[in-house]
């Protein structure tokens, strides 16, 4: 599968089309299905969105008023755990590009519940 790079000025067109589709959906109007190119664009930025998610989490932790005095475990434990979770999120989002649509829906709607 060939990866397509989109320049910034081309990206605005994709965003405009996406917003237009979302508006039609919210208004209840019939919407034509995604083209194969639009469909792949939804799942080719797995790692990018993972890094964005991590930075949003860090910003929210900062806003909450994190203090090292409140930590229960050493820094090394938190860093290892966050690296494993970030890898898990990135690989999960990246793998969605290789699944068909019904499998993606099932995969995204399931959640692992740890049992203790």
XYZ file of C-alpha atoms in Angstrom:
116
model
C 0.000 0.000 0.000
C 1.453 3.326 -1.053
C 1.478 6.166 1.437
C 0.314 9.535 0.149
C 1.727 12.782 1.536
C -0.598 15.773 1.600
C 0.724 19.321 1.575
C -0.780 21.926 3.904
C -2.698 23.746 1.177
C -4.247 20.427 0.064
C -5.139 19.577 3.657
C -7.503 22.530 3.935
C -9.602 21.045 1.141
C -9.865 17.744 3.033
C -10.852 19.576 6.226
C -13.477 21.586 4.358
C -14.968 18.409 2.849
C -15.003 16.722 6.258
C -16.738 19.656 7.953
C -19.244 19.795 5.117
C -19.993 16.067 5.531
C -20.341 16.435 9.300
C -22.740 19.350 8.870
C -24.900 17.334 6.455
C -24.958 14.403 8.878
C -25.942 16.627 11.821
C -28.726 18.198 9.751
C -30.051 14.725 8.950
C -29.446 14.966 5.214
C -28.410 11.862 3.271
C -24.673 11.609 2.897
C -22.795 9.744 0.170
C -20.274 7.198 1.491
C -16.608 8.020 1.921
C -14.304 7.520 -1.020
C -11.487 5.030 -0.453
C -8.996 7.904 -0.198
C -11.042 9.695 2.489
C -11.512 6.416 4.328
C -7.761 5.767 4.531
C -7.114 9.348 5.652
C -9.122 8.626 8.796
C -6.622 6.020 10.017
C -3.192 6.985 8.684
C -2.342 9.410 11.477
C -2.352 6.974 14.427
C 0.970 8.019 15.911
C 0.339 11.718 15.315
C -2.916 11.626 17.255
C -1.273 9.550 19.980
C 1.363 12.248 20.514
C -1.320 14.945 20.491
C -3.246 12.949 23.099
C -0.139 12.647 25.302
C 0.509 16.394 25.172
C -3.127 17.140 25.992
C -2.862 14.800 29.001
C 0.333 16.530 30.142
C -1.336 19.926 29.828
C -4.359 18.749 31.841
C -2.069 17.308 34.527
C -0.294 20.673 34.687
C -3.624 22.514 35.016
C -4.705 20.201 37.816
C -1.669 21.223 39.832
C 0.573 18.148 39.816
C 3.190 18.090 42.538
C 5.990 15.513 42.993
C 5.285 15.512 46.736
C 1.964 13.746 46.076
C 3.601 10.903 44.105
C 3.214 7.398 45.522
C 5.686 5.605 43.212
C 9.096 6.670 41.849
C 9.396 8.596 38.557
C 10.830 5.550 36.768
C 7.566 3.634 37.247
C 5.452 6.456 35.829
C 7.728 6.894 32.800
C 7.680 3.152 31.996
C 3.914 2.972 32.346
C 3.325 6.026 30.163
C 5.693 4.698 27.460
C 3.873 1.352 27.379
C 0.463 3.033 27.218
C 1.593 5.434 24.494
C 2.948 2.532 22.432
C -0.275 0.626 22.935
C -2.416 3.559 21.787
C -0.227 4.284 18.762
C -0.099 0.682 17.573
C -3.838 0.296 18.083
C -4.691 3.395 16.058
C -2.167 2.522 13.365
C -3.498 -1.012 12.972
C -7.005 0.237 12.175
C -5.837 1.226 8.674
C -5.458 -2.447 7.764
C -8.923 -3.629 8.847
C -12.175 -3.522 6.925
C -14.955 -1.240 8.168
C -17.027 -3.779 10.201
C -13.891 -5.023 11.954
C -12.886 -1.434 12.754
C -16.266 -0.726 14.323
C -16.065 -3.821 16.507
C -12.440 -3.117 17.406
C -13.091 0.505 18.390
C -16.262 -0.277 20.343
C -14.742 -2.989 22.550
C -12.933 -2.151 25.741
C -10.776 -4.407 27.860
C -11.907 -4.461 31.474
C -9.143 -5.653 33.794
C -10.307 -8.123 36.419
C -8.587 -8.181 39.776
